[in-house]
mmCIF file with all atom_site columns, C-alpha atoms in Angstrom:
data_model
loop_
_atom_site.group_PDB
_atom_site.id
_atom_site.type_symbol
_atom_site.label_atom_id
_atom_site.label_alt_id
_atom_site.label_comp_id
_atom_site.label_asym_id
_atom_site.label_entity_id
_atom_site.label_seq_id
_atom_site.pdbx_PDB_ins_code
_atom_site.Cartn_x
_atom_site.Cartn_y
_atom_site.Cartn_z
_atom_site.occupancy
_atom_site.B_iso_or_equiv
_atom_site.pdbx_formal_charge
_atom_site.auth_seq_id
_atom_site.auth_comp_id
_atom_site.auth_asym_id
_atom_site.auth_atom_id
_atom_site.pdbx_PDB_model_num
ATOM 1   C CA . MET A 1 1   ? -4.835  -4.660  25.422  1.00 0.00 ? 903  MET A CA 1
ATOM 2   C CA . GLY A 1 2   ? -4.522  -8.191  24.154  1.00 0.00 ? 904  GLY A CA 1
ATOM 3   C CA . ALA A 1 3   ? -1.388  -9.571  22.549  1.00 0.00 ? 905  ALA A CA 1
ATOM 4   C CA . MET A 1 4   ? -0.852  -8.546  18.861  1.00 0.00 ? 906  MET A CA 1
ATOM 5   C CA . ALA A 1 5   ? -1.062  -11.246 16.253  1.00 0.00 ? 907  ALA A CA 1
ATOM 6   C CA . LEU A 1 6   ? 0.402   -11.647 12.812  1.00 0.00 ? 908  LEU A CA 1
ATOM 7   C CA . LEU A 1 7   ? -2.528  -12.100 10.386  1.00 0.00 ? 909  LEU A CA 1
ATOM 8   C CA . LYS A 1 8   ? -2.773  -14.254 7.272   1.00 0.00 ? 910  LYS A CA 1
ATOM 9   C CA . ILE A 1 9   ? -2.291  -12.220 3.962   1.00 0.00 ? 911  ILE A CA 1
ATOM 10  C CA . ALA A 1 10  ? -4.877  -12.861 1.245   1.00 0.00 ? 912  ALA A CA 1
ATOM 11  C CA . ARG A 1 11  ? -3.231  -13.614 -2.016  1.00 0.00 ? 913  ARG A CA 1
ATOM 12  C CA . LEU A 1 12  ? -4.278  -12.745 -5.461  1.00 0.00 ? 914  LEU A CA 1
ATOM 13  C CA . GLY A 1 13  ? -7.439  -14.792 -6.411  1.00 0.00 ? 915  GLY A CA 1
ATOM 14  C CA . HIS A 1 14  ? -9.055  -14.433 -3.047  1.00 0.00 ? 916  HIS A CA 1
ATOM 15  C CA . PRO A 1 15  ? -12.537 -12.702 -3.649  1.00 0.00 ? 917  PRO A CA 1
ATOM 16  C CA . ILE A 1 16  ? -11.935 -10.437 -0.554  1.00 0.00 ? 918  ILE A CA 1
ATOM 17  C CA . LEU A 1 17  ? -9.411  -8.573  -2.604  1.00 0.00 ? 919  LEU A CA 1
ATOM 18  C CA . LEU A 1 18  ? -11.805 -7.678  -5.368  1.00 0.00 ? 920  LEU A CA 1
ATOM 19  C CA . ALA A 1 19  ? -14.565 -6.416  -3.006  1.00 0.00 ? 921  ALA A CA 1
ATOM 20  C CA . ARG A 1 20  ? -15.269 -2.865  -1.853  1.00 0.00 ? 922  ARG A CA 1
ATOM 21  C CA . ALA A 1 21  ? -14.541 -2.835  1.745   1.00 0.00 ? 923  ALA A CA 1
ATOM 22  C CA . ARG A 1 22  ? -17.153 -1.380  4.162   1.00 0.00 ? 924  ARG A CA 1
ATOM 23  C CA . PRO A 1 23  ? -16.726 1.878   6.123   1.00 0.00 ? 925  PRO A CA 1
ATOM 24  C CA . VAL A 1 24  ? -15.529 1.498   9.709   1.00 0.00 ? 926  VAL A CA 1
ATOM 25  C CA . PRO A 1 25  ? -18.572 2.712   12.001  1.00 0.00 ? 927  PRO A CA 1
ATOM 26  C CA . ASP A 1 26  ? -16.437 3.379   14.955  1.00 0.00 ? 928  ASP A CA 1
ATOM 27  C CA . PRO A 1 27  ? -12.788 3.873   14.854  1.00 0.00 ? 929  PRO A CA 1
ATOM 28  C CA . THR A 1 28  ? -12.515 3.973   18.571  1.00 0.00 ? 930  THR A CA 1
ATOM 29  C CA . ALA A 1 29  ? -13.942 0.324   18.996  1.00 0.00 ? 931  ALA A CA 1
ATOM 30  C CA . PRO A 1 30  ? -11.463 -2.139  20.583  1.00 0.00 ? 932  PRO A CA 1
ATOM 31  C CA . GLU A 1 31  ? -11.571 -4.628  17.798  1.00 0.00 ? 933  GLU A CA 1
ATOM 32  C CA . ILE A 1 32  ? -10.601 -1.769  15.355  1.00 0.00 ? 934  ILE A CA 1
ATOM 33  C CA . ARG A 1 33  ? -7.627  -0.721  17.572  1.00 0.00 ? 935  ARG A CA 1
ATOM 34  C CA . ALA A 1 34  ? -6.726  -4.353  17.697  1.00 0.00 ? 936  ALA A CA 1
ATOM 35  C CA . LEU A 1 35  ? -6.954  -4.850  13.930  1.00 0.00 ? 937  LEU A CA 1
ATOM 36  C CA . ALA A 1 36  ? -4.773  -1.751  13.480  1.00 0.00 ? 938  ALA A CA 1
ATOM 37  C CA . ALA A 1 37  ? -2.003  -2.978  15.757  1.00 0.00 ? 939  ALA A CA 1
ATOM 38  C CA . ASP A 1 38  ? -2.158  -6.315  14.111  1.00 0.00 ? 940  ASP A CA 1
ATOM 39  C CA . LEU A 1 39  ? -2.103  -4.679  10.570  1.00 0.00 ? 941  LEU A CA 1
ATOM 40  C CA . VAL A 1 40  ? 1.097   -2.864  11.646  1.00 0.00 ? 942  VAL A CA 1
ATOM 41  C CA . GLU A 1 41  ? 2.693   -6.015  13.156  1.00 0.00 ? 943  GLU A CA 1
ATOM 42  C CA . THR A 1 42  ? 1.817   -7.991  9.946   1.00 0.00 ? 944  THR A CA 1
ATOM 43  C CA . MET A 1 43  ? 3.015   -5.259  7.676   1.00 0.00 ? 945  MET A CA 1
ATOM 44  C CA . ARG A 1 44  ? 6.366   -5.098  9.544   1.00 0.00 ? 946  ARG A CA 1
ATOM 45  C CA . ASP A 1 45  ? 6.871   -8.860  9.738   1.00 0.00 ? 947  ASP A CA 1
ATOM 46  C CA . ALA A 1 46  ? 6.296   -8.992  5.985   1.00 0.00 ? 948  ALA A CA 1
ATOM 47  C CA . SER A 1 47  ? 8.854   -6.196  5.381   1.00 0.00 ? 949  SER A CA 1
ATOM 48  C CA . GLY A 1 48  ? 6.029   -4.152  3.846   1.00 0.00 ? 950  GLY A CA 1
ATOM 49  C CA . ILE A 1 49  ? 5.485   -0.428  3.551   1.00 0.00 ? 951  ILE A CA 1
ATOM 50  C CA . GLY A 1 50  ? 1.703   -0.378  3.631   1.00 0.00 ? 952  GLY A CA 1
ATOM 51  C CA . LEU A 1 51  ? -1.337  -2.747  4.311   1.00 0.00 ? 953  LEU A CA 1
ATOM 52  C CA . ALA A 1 52  ? -5.037  -2.539  3.832   1.00 0.00 ? 954  ALA A CA 1
ATOM 53  C CA . ALA A 1 53  ? -7.395  -4.493  6.089   1.00 0.00 ? 955  ALA A CA 1
ATOM 54  C CA . PRO A 1 54  ? -8.978  -6.440  3.040   1.00 0.00 ? 956  PRO A CA 1
ATOM 55  C CA . GLN A 1 55  ? -5.383  -8.081  2.610   1.00 0.00 ? 957  GLN A CA 1
ATOM 56  C CA . VAL A 1 56  ? -5.717  -9.670  6.060   1.00 0.00 ? 958  VAL A CA 1
ATOM 57  C CA . HIS A 1 57  ? -9.407  -10.950 5.278   1.00 0.00 ? 959  HIS A CA 1
ATOM 58  C CA . ALA A 1 58  ? -11.050 -7.804  7.124   1.00 0.00 ? 960  ALA A CA 1
ATOM 59  C CA . SER A 1 59  ? -13.344 -6.041  4.606   1.00 0.00 ? 961  SER A CA 1
ATOM 60  C CA . LEU A 1 60  ? -12.980 -2.662  6.304   1.00 0.00 ? 962  LEU A CA 1
ATOM 61  C CA . ARG A 1 61  ? -11.838 0.636   5.114   1.00 0.00 ? 963  ARG A CA 1
ATOM 62  C CA . LEU A 1 62  ? -8.710  0.848   7.367   1.00 0.00 ? 964  LEU A CA 1
ATOM 63  C CA . ILE A 1 63  ? -4.940  1.107   6.108   1.00 0.00 ? 965  ILE A CA 1
ATOM 64  C CA . VAL A 1 64  ? -1.626  1.359   7.646   1.00 0.00 ? 966  VAL A CA 1
ATOM 65  C CA . ALA A 1 65  ? 1.098   3.161   5.678   1.00 0.00 ? 967  ALA A CA 1
ATOM 66  C CA . LEU A 1 66  ? 4.731   4.232   6.240   1.00 0.00 ? 968  LEU A CA 1
ATOM 67  C CA . PRO A 1 67  ? 5.160   8.037   5.579   1.00 0.00 ? 969  PRO A CA 1
ATOM 68  C CA . ILE A 1 68  ? 8.439   7.571   3.852   1.00 0.00 ? 970  ILE A CA 1
ATOM 69  C CA . THR A 1 69  ? 10.312  9.121   0.815   1.00 0.00 ? 971  THR A CA 1
ATOM 70  C CA . ASP A 1 70  ? 12.304  6.278   0.056   1.00 0.00 ? 972  ASP A CA 1
ATOM 71  C CA . ARG A 1 71  ? 12.557  2.503   1.239   1.00 0.00 ? 973  ARG A CA 1
ATOM 72  C CA . GLU A 1 72  ? 15.760  3.256   3.325   1.00 0.00 ? 974  GLU A CA 1
ATOM 73  C CA . GLY A 1 73  ? 13.508  5.014   5.621   1.00 0.00 ? 975  GLY A CA 1
ATOM 74  C CA . ALA A 1 74  ? 11.188  2.100   6.268   1.00 0.00 ? 976  ALA A CA 1
ATOM 75  C CA . ARG A 1 75  ? 12.752  0.766   9.424   1.00 0.00 ? 977  ARG A CA 1
ATOM 76  C CA . GLU A 1 76  ? 12.493  4.080   11.370  1.00 0.00 ? 978  GLU A CA 1
ATOM 77  C CA . ALA A 1 77  ? 9.145   5.188   10.176  1.00 0.00 ? 979  ALA A CA 1
ATOM 78  C CA . SER A 1 78  ? 6.038   5.348   12.498  1.00 0.00 ? 980  SER A CA 1
ATOM 79  C CA . PRO A 1 79  ? 3.138   3.876   10.582  1.00 0.00 ? 981  PRO A CA 1
ATOM 80  C CA . LEU A 1 80  ? 0.104   6.021   9.937   1.00 0.00 ? 982  LEU A CA 1
ATOM 81  C CA . VAL A 1 81  ? -3.172  4.424   10.732  1.00 0.00 ? 983  VAL A CA 1
ATOM 82  C CA . LEU A 1 82  ? -5.949  5.714   8.588   1.00 0.00 ? 984  LEU A CA 1
ATOM 83  C CA . VAL A 1 83  ? -9.660  4.905   8.983   1.00 0.00 ? 985  VAL A CA 1
ATOM 84  C CA . ASN A 1 84  ? -12.134 5.689   6.231   1.00 0.00 ? 986  ASN A CA 1
ATOM 85  C CA . PRO A 1 85  ? -9.329  7.236   4.144   1.00 0.00 ? 987  PRO A CA 1
ATOM 86  C CA . GLU A 1 86  ? -10.197 9.504   1.057   1.00 0.00 ? 988  GLU A CA 1
ATOM 87  C CA . LEU A 1 87  ? -7.666  10.894  -1.299  1.00 0.00 ? 989  LEU A CA 1
ATOM 88  C CA . GLU A 1 88  ? -7.769  13.686  -3.718  1.00 0.00 ? 990  GLU A CA 1
ATOM 89  C CA . PRO A 1 89  ? -5.083  13.975  -6.527  1.00 0.00 ? 991  PRO A CA 1
ATOM 90  C CA . LEU A 1 90  ? -3.097  17.325  -6.179  1.00 0.00 ? 992  LEU A CA 1
ATOM 91  C CA . GLU A 1 91  ? -1.762  17.205  -9.781  1.00 0.00 ? 993  GLU A CA 1
ATOM 92  C CA . GLU A 1 92  ? -2.705  15.498  -12.970 1.00 0.00 ? 994  GLU A CA 1
ATOM 93  C CA . THR A 1 93  ? 0.746   14.272  -14.201 1.00 0.00 ? 995  THR A CA 1
ATOM 94  C CA . LEU A 1 94  ? 1.097   10.504  -13.841 1.00 0.00 ? 996  LEU A CA 1
ATOM 95  C CA . GLU A 1 95  ? 4.419   8.986   -12.976 1.00 0.00 ? 997  GLU A CA 1
ATOM 96  C CA . GLU A 1 96  ? 5.301   5.355   -13.597 1.00 0.00 ? 998  GLU A CA 1
ATOM 97  C CA . ALA A 1 97  ? 7.122   3.351   -11.044 1.00 0.00 ? 999  ALA A CA 1
ATOM 98  C CA . PHE A 1 98  ? 7.580   -0.207  -10.026 1.00 0.00 ? 1000 PHE A CA 1
ATOM 99  C CA . GLU A 1 99  ? 5.156   -1.563  -7.332  1.00 0.00 ? 1001 GLU A CA 1
ATOM 100 C CA . GLY A 1 100 ? 4.751   -4.834  -5.611  1.00 0.00 ? 1002 GLY A CA 1
ATOM 101 C CA . CYS A 1 101 ? 2.095   -6.110  -3.244  1.00 0.00 ? 1003 CYS A CA 1
ATOM 102 C CA . LEU A 1 102 ? 2.138   -8.498  -0.125  1.00 0.00 ? 1004 LEU A CA 1
ATOM 103 C CA . SER A 1 103 ? -1.033  -10.173 -1.759  1.00 0.00 ? 1005 SER A CA 1
ATOM 104 C CA . ILE A 1 104 ? 1.042   -10.657 -5.061  1.00 0.00 ? 1006 ILE A CA 1
ATOM 105 C CA . PRO A 1 105 ? 4.279   -12.045 -3.735  1.00 0.00 ? 1007 PRO A CA 1
ATOM 106 C CA . GLU A 1 106 ? 7.508   -11.693 -5.639  1.00 0.00 ? 1008 GLU A CA 1
ATOM 107 C CA . LEU A 1 107 ? 5.930   -9.746  -8.631  1.00 0.00 ? 1009 LEU A CA 1
ATOM 108 C CA . ARG A 1 108 ? 6.436   -6.012  -9.469  1.00 0.00 ? 1010 ARG A CA 1
ATOM 109 C CA . GLY A 1 109 ? 5.136   -3.921  -12.460 1.00 0.00 ? 1011 GLY A CA 1
ATOM 110 C CA . LEU A 1 110 ? 5.026   -0.406  -13.652 1.00 0.00 ? 1012 LEU A CA 1
ATOM 111 C CA . VAL A 1 111 ? 2.021   1.524   -12.320 1.00 0.00 ? 1013 VAL A CA 1
ATOM 112 C CA . PRO A 1 112 ? 1.142   5.037   -13.275 1.00 0.00 ? 1014 PRO A CA 1
ATOM 113 C CA . ARG A 1 113 ? 0.188   7.227   -10.221 1.00 0.00 ? 1015 ARG A CA 1
ATOM 114 C CA . VAL A 1 114 ? -0.040  10.854  -9.543  1.00 0.00 ? 1016 VAL A CA 1
ATOM 115 C CA . ARG A 1 115 ? 2.922   12.358  -7.641  1.00 0.00 ? 1017 ARG A CA 1
ATOM 116 C CA . ARG A 1 116 ? 0.988   14.114  -5.000  1.00 0.00 ? 1018 ARG A CA 1
ATOM 117 C CA . VAL A 1 117 ? -2.236  13.568  -3.160  1.00 0.00 ? 1019 VAL A CA 1
ATOM 118 C CA . GLY A 1 118 ? -4.225  15.115  -0.234  1.00 0.00 ? 1020 GLY A CA 1
ATOM 119 C CA . PHE A 1 119 ? -5.578  12.696  2.277   1.00 0.00 ? 1021 PHE A CA 1
ATOM 120 C CA . ARG A 1 120 ? -8.487  12.809  4.767   1.00 0.00 ? 1022 ARG A CA 1
ATOM 121 C CA . ALA A 1 121 ? -9.185  10.062  7.253   1.00 0.00 ? 1023 ALA A CA 1
ATOM 122 C CA . LEU A 1 122 ? -10.068 9.440   10.909  1.00 0.00 ? 1024 LEU A CA 1
ATOM 123 C CA . ASP A 1 123 ? -7.371  8.208   13.474  1.00 0.00 ? 1025 ASP A CA 1
ATOM 124 C CA . LEU A 1 124 ? -8.033  5.611   16.261  1.00 0.00 ? 1026 LEU A CA 1
ATOM 125 C CA . GLU A 1 125 ? -9.451  8.373   18.512  1.00 0.00 ? 1027 GLU A CA 1
ATOM 126 C CA . GLY A 1 126 ? -11.981 9.257   15.818  1.00 0.00 ? 1028 GLY A CA 1
ATOM 127 C CA . ARG A 1 127 ? -10.390 12.652  15.243  1.00 0.00 ? 1029 ARG A CA 1
ATOM 128 C CA . PRO A 1 128 ? -9.997  14.016  11.741  1.00 0.00 ? 1030 PRO A CA 1
ATOM 129 C CA . LEU A 1 129 ? -6.549  13.597  10.160  1.00 0.00 ? 1031 LEU A CA 1
ATOM 130 C CA . GLU A 1 130 ? -5.538  15.362  6.989   1.00 0.00 ? 1032 GLU A CA 1
ATOM 131 C CA . GLY A 1 131 ? -2.452  16.049  5.130   1.00 0.00 ? 1033 GLY A CA 1
ATOM 132 C CA . GLU A 1 132 ? -0.535  15.892  1.882   1.00 0.00 ? 1034 GLU A CA 1
ATOM 133 C CA . ALA A 1 133 ? 1.594   13.127  0.571   1.00 0.00 ? 1035 ALA A CA 1
ATOM 134 C CA . ALA A 1 134 ? 4.147   13.259  -2.174  1.00 0.00 ? 1036 ALA A CA 1
ATOM 135 C CA . GLY A 1 135 ? 6.390   10.686  -4.033  1.00 0.00 ? 1037 GLY A CA 1
ATOM 136 C CA . LEU A 1 136 ? 6.632   7.155   -2.350  1.00 0.00 ? 1038 LEU A CA 1
ATOM 137 C CA . PHE A 1 137 ? 4.382   8.031   0.370   1.00 0.00 ? 1039 PHE A CA 1
ATOM 138 C CA . ALA A 1 138 ? 1.693   9.394   -2.140  1.00 0.00 ? 1040 ALA A CA 1
ATOM 139 C CA . ARG A 1 139 ? 2.016   6.043   -4.169  1.00 0.00 ? 1041 ARG A CA 1
ATOM 140 C CA . ILE A 1 140 ? 1.701   3.818   -0.908  1.00 0.00 ? 1042 ILE A CA 1
ATOM 141 C CA . LEU A 1 141 ? -1.429  5.724   -0.116  1.00 0.00 ? 1043 LEU A CA 1
ATOM 142 C CA . GLN A 1 142 ? -2.947  5.331   -3.505  1.00 0.00 ? 1044 GLN A CA 1
ATOM 143 C CA . HIS A 1 143 ? -2.053  1.577   -3.637  1.00 0.00 ? 1045 HIS A CA 1
ATOM 144 C CA . GLU A 1 144 ? -3.563  0.848   -0.265  1.00 0.00 ? 1046 GLU A CA 1
ATOM 145 C CA . VAL A 1 145 ? -6.652  2.919   -0.763  1.00 0.00 ? 1047 VAL A CA 1
ATOM 146 C CA . ASP A 1 146 ? -7.154  1.019   -4.272  1.00 0.00 ? 1048 ASP A CA 1
ATOM 147 C CA . HIS A 1 147 ? -7.131  -2.229  -2.070  1.00 0.00 ? 1049 HIS A CA 1
ATOM 148 C CA . LEU A 1 148 ? -10.348 -0.836  -0.190  1.00 0.00 ? 1050 LEU A CA 1
ATOM 149 C CA . ASP A 1 149 ? -12.038 -0.507  -3.683  1.00 0.00 ? 1051 ASP A CA 1
ATOM 150 C CA . GLY A 1 150 ? -11.011 -4.032  -4.759  1.00 0.00 ? 1052 GLY A CA 1
ATOM 151 C CA . ILE A 1 151 ? -8.325  -2.876  -7.103  1.00 0.00 ? 1053 ILE A CA 1
ATOM 152 C CA . LEU A 1 152 ? -5.039  -4.583  -7.343  1.00 0.00 ? 1054 LEU A CA 1
ATOM 153 C CA . PHE A 1 153 ? -1.904  -2.917  -9.035  1.00 0.00 ? 1055 PHE A CA 1
ATOM 154 C CA . PRO A 1 154 ? -1.974  -5.058  -12.201 1.00 0.00 ? 1056 PRO A CA 1
ATOM 155 C CA . MET A 1 155 ? -5.333  -3.579  -12.849 1.00 0.00 ? 1057 MET A CA 1
ATOM 156 C CA . ARG A 1 156 ? -3.744  -0.086  -13.083 1.00 0.00 ? 1058 ARG A CA 1
ATOM 157 C CA . MET A 1 157 ? -0.800  -1.040  -15.318 1.00 0.00 ? 1059 MET A CA 1
ATOM 158 C CA . ARG A 1 158 ? -0.787  0.333   -18.824 1.00 0.00 ? 1060 ARG A CA 1
ATOM 159 C CA . ASP A 1 159 ? 1.296   -2.640  -20.237 1.00 0.00 ? 1061 ASP A CA 1
ATOM 160 C CA . LEU A 1 160 ? 1.553   -5.898  -18.627 1.00 0.00 ? 1062 LEU A CA 1
ATOM 161 C CA . ARG A 1 161 ? 4.783   -6.617  -20.344 1.00 0.00 ? 1063 ARG A CA 1
ATOM 162 C CA . SER A 1 162 ? 6.574   -4.786  -17.331 1.00 0.00 ? 1064 SER A CA 1
ATOM 163 C CA . LEU A 1 163 ? 5.022   -7.218  -14.876 1.00 0.00 ? 1065 LEU A CA 1
ATOM 164 C CA . ALA A 1 164 ? 8.069   -9.217  -13.716 1.00 0.00 ? 1066 ALA A CA 1
ATOM 165 C CA . PHE A 1 165 ? 9.367   -11.374 -10.606 1.00 0.00 ? 1067 PHE A CA 1
ATOM 166 C CA . GLU A 1 166 ? 11.507  -9.343  -8.381  1.00 0.00 ? 1068 GLU A CA 1
ATOM 167 C CA . SER A 1 167 ? 14.408  -11.741 -8.819  1.00 0.00 ? 1069 SER A CA 1
ATOM 168 C CA . GLU A 1 168 ? 14.415  -11.092 -12.687 1.00 0.00 ? 1070 GLU A CA 1
ATOM 169 C CA . LEU A 1 169 ? 14.382  -7.335  -12.103 1.00 0.00 ? 1071 LEU A CA 1
ATOM 170 C CA . ALA A 1 170 ? 17.411  -7.668  -9.759  1.00 0.00 ? 1072 ALA A CA 1
ATOM 171 C CA . ARG A 1 171 ? 19.255  -9.880  -12.271 1.00 0.00 ? 1073 ARG A CA 1
ATOM 172 C CA . GLN A 1 172 ? 18.642  -7.322  -14.970 1.00 0.00 ? 1074 GLN A CA 1
ATOM 173 C CA . ARG A 1 173 ? 19.716  -4.268  -12.710 1.00 0.00 ? 1075 ARG A CA 1
ATOM 174 C CA . ALA A 1 174 ? 22.845  -6.288  -11.767 1.00 0.00 ? 1076 ALA A CA 1
ATOM 175 C CA . ALA A 1 175 ? 23.678  -6.862  -15.464 1.00 0.00 ? 1077 ALA A CA 1
ATOM 176 C CA . ALA A 1 176 ? 23.053  -3.129  -16.219 1.00 0.00 ? 1078 ALA A CA 1
ATOM 177 C CA . ALA A 1 177 ? 25.354  -2.039  -13.409 1.00 0.00 ? 1079 ALA A CA 1
ATOM 178 C CA . ALA A 1 178 ? 27.995  -4.434  -14.572 1.00 0.00 ? 1080 ALA A CA 1
ATOM 179 C CA . GLU A 1 179 ? 27.787  -2.883  -18.107 1.00 0.00 ? 1081 GLU A CA 1
ATOM 180 C CA . GLU A 1 180 ? 28.344  0.603   -16.637 1.00 0.00 ? 1082 GLU A CA 1
ATOM 181 C CA . VAL A 1 181 ? 31.457  -0.384  -14.826 1.00 0.00 ? 1083 VAL A CA 1
ATOM 182 C CA . ARG A 1 182 ? 33.137  -1.562  -18.140 1.00 0.00 ? 1084 ARG A CA 1
#
């Protein structure tokens, strides 16, 4: 196994982020294993909770995601590597929450997503992997699979007025907390 590498993250405006990624023909291929390891390392280095291959300039249907219920669990969680993932909504109700993206640094917006999804994929041994995800984990999977279809979170937003810089949202939260204390 070669040394892992930090990969350059494609940013909003790069055409690879708008393209539909190709299926991975052989999940067990050494270059796919290496890419998966590099995706995990790059995600961790950027303090991300999910990353899709197109975000590192590889137009392949491969994602890594942390199976977490809240951001606090991100440090301990073991990343799930999903090859050629497919999602199925398990309910119709959409829930809005703020999302960010390593390809759109410092910006967040309210994105509607279903709360529960079923997922099917292959692992790096080529074995079928399936399960259910709810809450934050379901949101991460939907966000990353969107990347495989050339969809970025602002395209899913109902109202672009909620698009904001993280620093501004933090300032507003701090101001609201100060109001509550009074």
